[in-house]
Amino acid sequence: MDGGIAVAGRIGPNAITQAAAALDAALPGDAVDALFAEAGLARYRHDPPERMVDEREVTALHRVLRARLPPAQLRALTREAGLRTGDYLLAHRIPRPVQWLLRVLPAPLAARVLLSAIRRHAWTFAGGGAFACAAGHPVRLAIASCPLCRGARLDHPACDYYAATFERLFARLVHPRARVTEVACEAMGAAACVFELRWRGCWRGSRRRWPA
């Protein structure tokens, strides 16, 4: 894998704000207030962060969500937060001309270009973790010392937020049938959290993947 070490300790505010949005859409406001208070993040309920946050705050929020929400609901809500983060990046961080270019490139080439951009910006989402990626089919992305599940011991993968964010970006920019699965997780004892991305219906050299 082609890797890079993230800047230690800071993560973009979407990890907090989009989690809050997903929770607010599904739970009563006082329940969300209680979750944020337990995580030590009550101040963000009235003053959402606009700049990079301490990665320990993200770790604490996910620790509380795992402790307080049923597994199926937890997975659905953290996945929704990841999809919302992908939508935010598409709307505000990835220039429209770049999005257009990626959509007209053959899917394997578009995947390589997008991976390069994700690797350059890994410091914004991996915190003190180390990000690595490899092109191919499947595409592989990995985060060692992952902030979402740091310190957790589970019998199932715990990083649906990252998986959903990656899936949204690749489905919108590389291939509409792109799907991401977390195939290894540090919470289960793996050396890193590893995500595999596959898409169906793509043929080598194809430039036509999007509905007319």
Short mmCIF file of the C-alpha atoms (twelve columns), coordinates in Angstrom:
data_MODEL
# 
_entry.id   MODEL 
# 
loop_
_atom_site.group_PDB 
_atom_site.id 
_atom_site.type_symbol 
_atom_site.label_atom_id 
_atom_site.label_alt_id 
_atom_site.label_comp_id 
_atom_site.label_asym_id 
_atom_site.label_seq_id 
_atom_site.Cartn_x 
_atom_site.Cartn_y 
_atom_site.Cartn_z 
_atom_site.pdbx_PDB_model_num 
ATOM 1   C CA . MET A 1   0.000   0.000  0.000   1 
ATOM 2   C CA . ASP A 2   0.997   3.590  -0.609  1 
ATOM 3   C CA . GLY A 3   0.876   5.178  2.810   1 
ATOM 4   C CA . GLY A 4   1.311   8.396  4.730   1 
ATOM 5   C CA . ILE A 5   1.232   9.390  8.384   1 
ATOM 6   C CA . ALA A 6   -1.531  11.760 9.439   1 
ATOM 7   C CA . VAL A 7   -0.937  14.883 11.480  1 
ATOM 8   C CA . ALA A 8   -1.405  13.749 15.084  1 
ATOM 9   C CA . GLY A 9   -4.430  14.479 17.124  1 
ATOM 10  C CA . ARG A 10  -6.797  16.560 14.964  1 
ATOM 11  C CA . ILE A 11  -9.837  15.625 12.854  1 
ATOM 12  C CA . GLY A 12  -12.166 17.691 10.684  1 
ATOM 13  C CA . PRO A 13  -15.371 18.909 12.380  1 
ATOM 14  C CA . ASN A 14  -17.623 16.744 10.188  1 
ATOM 15  C CA . ALA A 15  -16.837 13.817 12.484  1 
ATOM 16  C CA . ILE A 16  -18.807 15.707 15.144  1 
ATOM 17  C CA . THR A 17  -21.290 17.812 13.200  1 
ATOM 18  C CA . GLN A 18  -22.513 15.096 10.857  1 
ATOM 19  C CA . ALA A 19  -22.849 12.625 13.726  1 
ATOM 20  C CA . ALA A 20  -25.013 15.215 15.490  1 
ATOM 21  C CA . ALA A 21  -27.120 15.716 12.353  1 
ATOM 22  C CA . ALA A 22  -27.682 11.974 11.912  1 
ATOM 23  C CA . LEU A 23  -28.586 11.563 15.591  1 
ATOM 24  C CA . ASP A 24  -30.926 14.558 15.549  1 
ATOM 25  C CA . ALA A 25  -32.756 13.100 12.550  1 
ATOM 26  C CA . ALA A 26  -33.446 9.846  14.396  1 
ATOM 27  C CA . LEU A 27  -33.600 10.569 18.139  1 
ATOM 28  C CA . PRO A 28  -35.293 13.097 20.450  1 
ATOM 29  C CA . GLY A 29  -33.185 16.159 21.094  1 
ATOM 30  C CA . ASP A 30  -32.829 15.464 24.813  1 
ATOM 31  C CA . ALA A 31  -31.494 11.977 24.053  1 
ATOM 32  C CA . VAL A 32  -28.855 13.434 21.755  1 
ATOM 33  C CA . ASP A 33  -28.021 16.059 24.389  1 
ATOM 34  C CA . ALA A 34  -27.458 13.271 26.896  1 
ATOM 35  C CA . LEU A 35  -25.158 11.344 24.562  1 
ATOM 36  C CA . PHE A 36  -23.051 14.413 23.853  1 
ATOM 37  C CA . ALA A 37  -22.937 15.309 27.549  1 
ATOM 38  C CA . GLU A 38  -21.742 11.825 28.476  1 
ATOM 39  C CA . ALA A 39  -18.992 12.148 25.868  1 
ATOM 40  C CA . GLY A 40  -17.945 15.505 27.349  1 
ATOM 41  C CA . LEU A 41  -19.124 17.365 24.249  1 
ATOM 42  C CA . ALA A 42  -22.197 19.213 25.554  1 
ATOM 43  C CA . ARG A 43  -20.789 22.546 24.337  1 
ATOM 44  C CA . TYR A 44  -21.031 21.374 20.722  1 
ATOM 45  C CA . ARG A 45  -24.797 21.059 20.962  1 
ATOM 46  C CA . HIS A 46  -25.095 24.851 21.029  1 
ATOM 47  C CA . ASP A 47  -21.825 25.787 19.328  1 
ATOM 48  C CA . PRO A 48  -20.946 23.209 16.629  1 
ATOM 49  C CA . PRO A 49  -17.246 23.092 15.762  1 
ATOM 50  C CA . GLU A 50  -16.144 24.792 12.561  1 
ATOM 51  C CA . ARG A 51  -12.454 23.898 12.744  1 
ATOM 52  C CA . MET A 52  -10.402 20.772 13.388  1 
ATOM 53  C CA . VAL A 53  -11.214 19.058 16.682  1 
ATOM 54  C CA . ASP A 54  -9.175  16.967 19.086  1 
ATOM 55  C CA . GLU A 55  -9.352  13.352 17.942  1 
ATOM 56  C CA . ARG A 56  -10.009 12.289 21.537  1 
ATOM 57  C CA . GLU A 57  -13.388 14.002 21.292  1 
ATOM 58  C CA . VAL A 58  -14.324 11.854 18.296  1 
ATOM 59  C CA . THR A 59  -13.089 8.723  20.071  1 
ATOM 60  C CA . ALA A 60  -15.153 9.621  23.143  1 
ATOM 61  C CA . LEU A 61  -18.313 10.212 21.113  1 
ATOM 62  C CA . HIS A 62  -18.069 6.859  19.349  1 
ATOM 63  C CA . ARG A 63  -17.302 5.109  22.644  1 
ATOM 64  C CA . VAL A 64  -20.518 6.507  24.145  1 
ATOM 65  C CA . LEU A 65  -22.563 5.682  21.053  1 
ATOM 66  C CA . ARG A 66  -21.350 2.078  21.167  1 
ATOM 67  C CA . ALA A 67  -22.252 1.857  24.862  1 
ATOM 68  C CA . ARG A 68  -25.716 3.433  24.624  1 
ATOM 69  C CA . LEU A 69  -27.200 2.496  21.251  1 
ATOM 70  C CA . PRO A 70  -28.359 -0.931 20.068  1 
ATOM 71  C CA . PRO A 71  -25.892 -2.353 17.499  1 
ATOM 72  C CA . ALA A 72  -28.246 -2.117 14.507  1 
ATOM 73  C CA . GLN A 73  -29.207 1.469  15.327  1 
ATOM 74  C CA . LEU A 74  -25.594 2.400  15.975  1 
ATOM 75  C CA . ARG A 75  -24.539 1.052  12.604  1 
ATOM 76  C CA . ALA A 76  -27.366 2.828  10.793  1 
ATOM 77  C CA . LEU A 77  -26.672 6.172  12.471  1 
ATOM 78  C CA . THR A 78  -22.898 6.134  12.077  1 
ATOM 79  C CA . ARG A 79  -23.337 5.090  8.466   1 
ATOM 80  C CA . GLU A 80  -25.755 7.984  7.938   1 
ATOM 81  C CA . ALA A 81  -23.187 10.347 9.459   1 
ATOM 82  C CA . GLY A 82  -20.600 9.038  7.000   1 
ATOM 83  C CA . LEU A 83  -22.919 9.512  4.027   1 
ATOM 84  C CA . ARG A 84  -23.647 13.059 5.168   1 
ATOM 85  C CA . THR A 85  -19.918 13.718 5.438   1 
ATOM 86  C CA . GLY A 86  -19.431 12.477 1.873   1 
ATOM 87  C CA . ASP A 87  -22.224 14.766 0.695   1 
ATOM 88  C CA . TYR A 88  -20.603 17.707 2.475   1 
ATOM 89  C CA . LEU A 89  -17.259 17.027 0.810   1 
ATOM 90  C CA . LEU A 90  -18.905 16.809 -2.598  1 
ATOM 91  C CA . ALA A 91  -20.775 20.054 -2.043  1 
ATOM 92  C CA . HIS A 92  -18.006 22.104 -0.453  1 
ATOM 93  C CA . ARG A 93  -14.552 20.565 -0.822  1 
ATOM 94  C CA . ILE A 94  -14.194 18.883 -4.214  1 
ATOM 95  C CA . PRO A 95  -14.319 21.377 -7.120  1 
ATOM 96  C CA . ARG A 96  -17.020 20.759 -9.723  1 
ATOM 97  C CA . PRO A 97  -14.538 20.517 -12.630 1 
ATOM 98  C CA . VAL A 98  -12.640 17.806 -10.751 1 
ATOM 99  C CA . GLN A 99  -15.868 15.899 -10.115 1 
ATOM 100 C CA . TRP A 100 -16.764 16.110 -13.798 1 
ATOM 101 C CA . LEU A 101 -13.323 14.841 -14.821 1 
ATOM 102 C CA . LEU A 102 -13.488 11.871 -12.470 1 
ATOM 103 C CA . ARG A 103 -16.893 10.866 -13.817 1 
ATOM 104 C CA . VAL A 104 -15.724 10.761 -17.430 1 
ATOM 105 C CA . LEU A 105 -12.516 8.845  -16.722 1 
ATOM 106 C CA . PRO A 106 -12.536 5.030  -16.852 1 
ATOM 107 C CA . ALA A 107 -13.399 3.766  -13.389 1 
ATOM 108 C CA . PRO A 108 -9.964  2.234  -12.598 1 
ATOM 109 C CA . LEU A 109 -8.198  5.475  -13.501 1 
ATOM 110 C CA . ALA A 110 -10.751 7.615  -11.654 1 
ATOM 111 C CA . ALA A 111 -10.218 5.432  -8.578  1 
ATOM 112 C CA . ARG A 112 -6.467  6.046  -8.686  1 
ATOM 113 C CA . VAL A 113 -6.965  9.810  -8.962  1 
ATOM 114 C CA . LEU A 114 -9.453  9.882  -6.106  1 
ATOM 115 C CA . LEU A 115 -7.212  7.705  -3.934  1 
ATOM 116 C CA . SER A 116 -4.370  10.142 -4.474  1 
ATOM 117 C CA . ALA A 117 -6.568  13.024 -3.309  1 
ATOM 118 C CA . ILE A 118 -7.789  11.071 -0.271  1 
ATOM 119 C CA . ARG A 119 -4.208  10.203 0.663   1 
ATOM 120 C CA . ARG A 120 -3.158  13.873 0.482   1 
ATOM 121 C CA . HIS A 121 -6.012  14.863 2.796   1 
ATOM 122 C CA . ALA A 122 -5.831  11.910 5.186   1 
ATOM 123 C CA . TRP A 123 -4.610  14.229 7.929   1 
ATOM 124 C CA . THR A 124 -8.128  15.711 8.033   1 
ATOM 125 C CA . PHE A 125 -9.872  12.455 8.983   1 
ATOM 126 C CA . ALA A 126 -7.361  9.952  10.377  1 
ATOM 127 C CA . GLY A 127 -6.183  12.054 13.311  1 
ATOM 128 C CA . GLY A 128 -3.078  10.493 14.812  1 
ATOM 129 C CA . GLY A 129 -3.648  7.338  12.796  1 
ATOM 130 C CA . ALA A 130 -1.693  6.232  9.738   1 
ATOM 131 C CA . PHE A 131 -3.557  6.037  6.428   1 
ATOM 132 C CA . ALA A 132 -2.587  3.780  3.533   1 
ATOM 133 C CA . CYS A 133 -4.291  2.822  0.278   1 
ATOM 134 C CA . ALA A 134 -3.799  0.636  -2.774  1 
ATOM 135 C CA . ALA A 135 -5.491  0.799  -6.173  1 
ATOM 136 C CA . GLY A 136 -6.862  -2.316 -7.841  1 
ATOM 137 C CA . HIS A 137 -10.077 -4.277 -7.762  1 
ATOM 138 C CA . PRO A 138 -10.776 -4.258 -4.924  1 
ATOM 139 C CA . VAL A 139 -9.450  -0.874 -3.918  1 
ATOM 140 C CA . ARG A 140 -8.051  -1.077 -0.385  1 
ATOM 141 C CA . LEU A 141 -7.891  1.680  2.222   1 
ATOM 142 C CA . ALA A 142 -6.541  1.271  5.751   1 
ATOM 143 C CA . ILE A 143 -6.261  3.323  8.926   1 
ATOM 144 C CA . ALA A 144 -3.903  2.126  11.656  1 
ATOM 145 C CA . SER A 145 -4.524  3.485  15.174  1 
ATOM 146 C CA . CYS A 146 -8.038  4.332  14.026  1 
ATOM 147 C CA . PRO A 147 -9.675  7.069  16.148  1 
ATOM 148 C CA . LEU A 148 -13.198 5.645  15.848  1 
ATOM 149 C CA . CYS A 149 -12.528 2.331  17.571  1 
ATOM 150 C CA . ARG A 150 -9.376  3.121  19.557  1 
ATOM 151 C CA . GLY A 151 -9.395  1.111  22.777  1 
ATOM 152 C CA . ALA A 152 -12.497 -0.901 21.832  1 
ATOM 153 C CA . ARG A 153 -12.690 -4.696 21.934  1 
ATOM 154 C CA . LEU A 154 -15.548 -6.030 19.804  1 
ATOM 155 C CA . ASP A 155 -16.615 -9.075 17.803  1 
ATOM 156 C CA . HIS A 156 -17.620 -7.009 14.759  1 
ATOM 157 C CA . PRO A 157 -16.223 -4.112 12.686  1 
ATOM 158 C CA . ALA A 158 -16.843 -0.680 14.207  1 
ATOM 159 C CA . CYS A 159 -15.989 1.891  11.545  1 
ATOM 160 C CA . ASP A 160 -19.164 2.308  9.502   1 
ATOM 161 C CA . TYR A 161 -18.627 6.082  9.511   1 
ATOM 162 C CA . TYR A 162 -15.437 5.791  7.458   1 
ATOM 163 C CA . ALA A 163 -16.836 3.037  5.234   1 
ATOM 164 C CA . ALA A 164 -19.891 5.127  4.363   1 
ATOM 165 C CA . THR A 165 -17.854 8.268  3.677   1 
ATOM 166 C CA . PHE A 166 -15.555 6.397  1.293   1 
ATOM 167 C CA . GLU A 167 -18.530 4.680  -0.348  1 
ATOM 168 C CA . ARG A 168 -20.352 7.949  -0.994  1 
ATOM 169 C CA . LEU A 169 -17.311 9.516  -2.645  1 
ATOM 170 C CA . PHE A 170 -16.524 6.528  -4.852  1 
ATOM 171 C CA . ALA A 171 -20.178 5.939  -5.779  1 
ATOM 172 C CA . ARG A 172 -20.585 9.543  -6.889  1 
ATOM 173 C CA . LEU A 173 -17.199 10.014 -8.559  1 
ATOM 174 C CA . VAL A 174 -15.883 6.627  -9.716  1 
ATOM 175 C CA . HIS A 175 -18.715 4.169  -10.276 1 
ATOM 176 C CA . PRO A 176 -22.376 4.319  -9.169  1 
ATOM 177 C CA . ARG A 177 -22.273 0.710  -7.991  1 
ATOM 178 C CA . ALA A 178 -19.264 1.212  -5.731  1 
ATOM 179 C CA . ARG A 179 -19.657 -0.470 -2.357  1 
ATOM 180 C CA . VAL A 180 -17.272 -0.403 0.616   1 
ATOM 181 C CA . THR A 181 -16.903 -3.137 3.238   1 
ATOM 182 C CA . GLU A 182 -14.740 -3.051 6.342   1 
ATOM 183 C CA . VAL A 183 -12.888 -6.370 6.178   1 
ATOM 184 C CA . ALA A 184 -10.610 -5.923 9.205   1 
ATOM 185 C CA . CYS A 185 -10.963 -3.806 12.335  1 
ATOM 186 C CA . GLU A 186 -8.592  -2.969 15.154  1 
ATOM 187 C CA . ALA A 187 -11.481 -3.439 17.583  1 
ATOM 188 C CA . MET A 188 -11.404 -7.128 16.574  1 
ATOM 189 C CA . GLY A 189 -7.647  -7.407 17.035  1 
ATOM 190 C CA . ALA A 190 -6.482  -6.521 13.519  1 
ATOM 191 C CA . ALA A 191 -3.361  -4.424 12.954  1 
ATOM 192 C CA . ALA A 192 -5.420  -1.779 11.130  1 
ATOM 193 C CA . CYS A 193 -8.958  -1.036 10.039  1 
ATOM 194 C CA . VAL A 194 -9.095  -2.114 6.390   1 
ATOM 195 C CA . PHE A 195 -11.779 -1.221 3.855   1 
ATOM 196 C CA . GLU A 196 -12.290 -2.875 0.485   1 
ATOM 197 C CA . LEU A 197 -14.133 -1.165 -2.345  1 
ATOM 198 C CA . ARG A 198 -15.651 -3.011 -5.284  1 
ATOM 199 C CA . TRP A 199 -18.009 -2.105 -8.077  1 
ATOM 200 C CA . ARG A 200 -19.951 -4.226 -10.533 1 
ATOM 201 C CA . GLY A 201 -20.873 -3.568 -14.136 1 
ATOM 202 C CA . CYS A 202 -17.588 -1.833 -15.003 1 
ATOM 203 C CA . TRP A 203 -15.540 -3.020 -17.961 1 
ATOM 204 C CA . ARG A 204 -11.952 -2.139 -18.743 1 
ATOM 205 C CA . GLY A 205 -11.629 1.155  -20.555 1 
ATOM 206 C CA . SER A 206 -15.318 1.983  -20.239 1 
ATOM 207 C CA . ARG A 207 -16.137 5.678  -20.140 1 
ATOM 208 C CA . ARG A 208 -19.880 5.189  -19.818 1 
ATOM 209 C CA . ARG A 209 -20.984 4.394  -16.258 1 
ATOM 210 C CA . TRP A 210 -23.582 7.018  -15.458 1 
ATOM 211 C CA . PRO A 211 -27.269 7.180  -16.375 1 
ATOM 212 C CA . ALA A 212 -27.996 9.184  -19.504 1 
# 
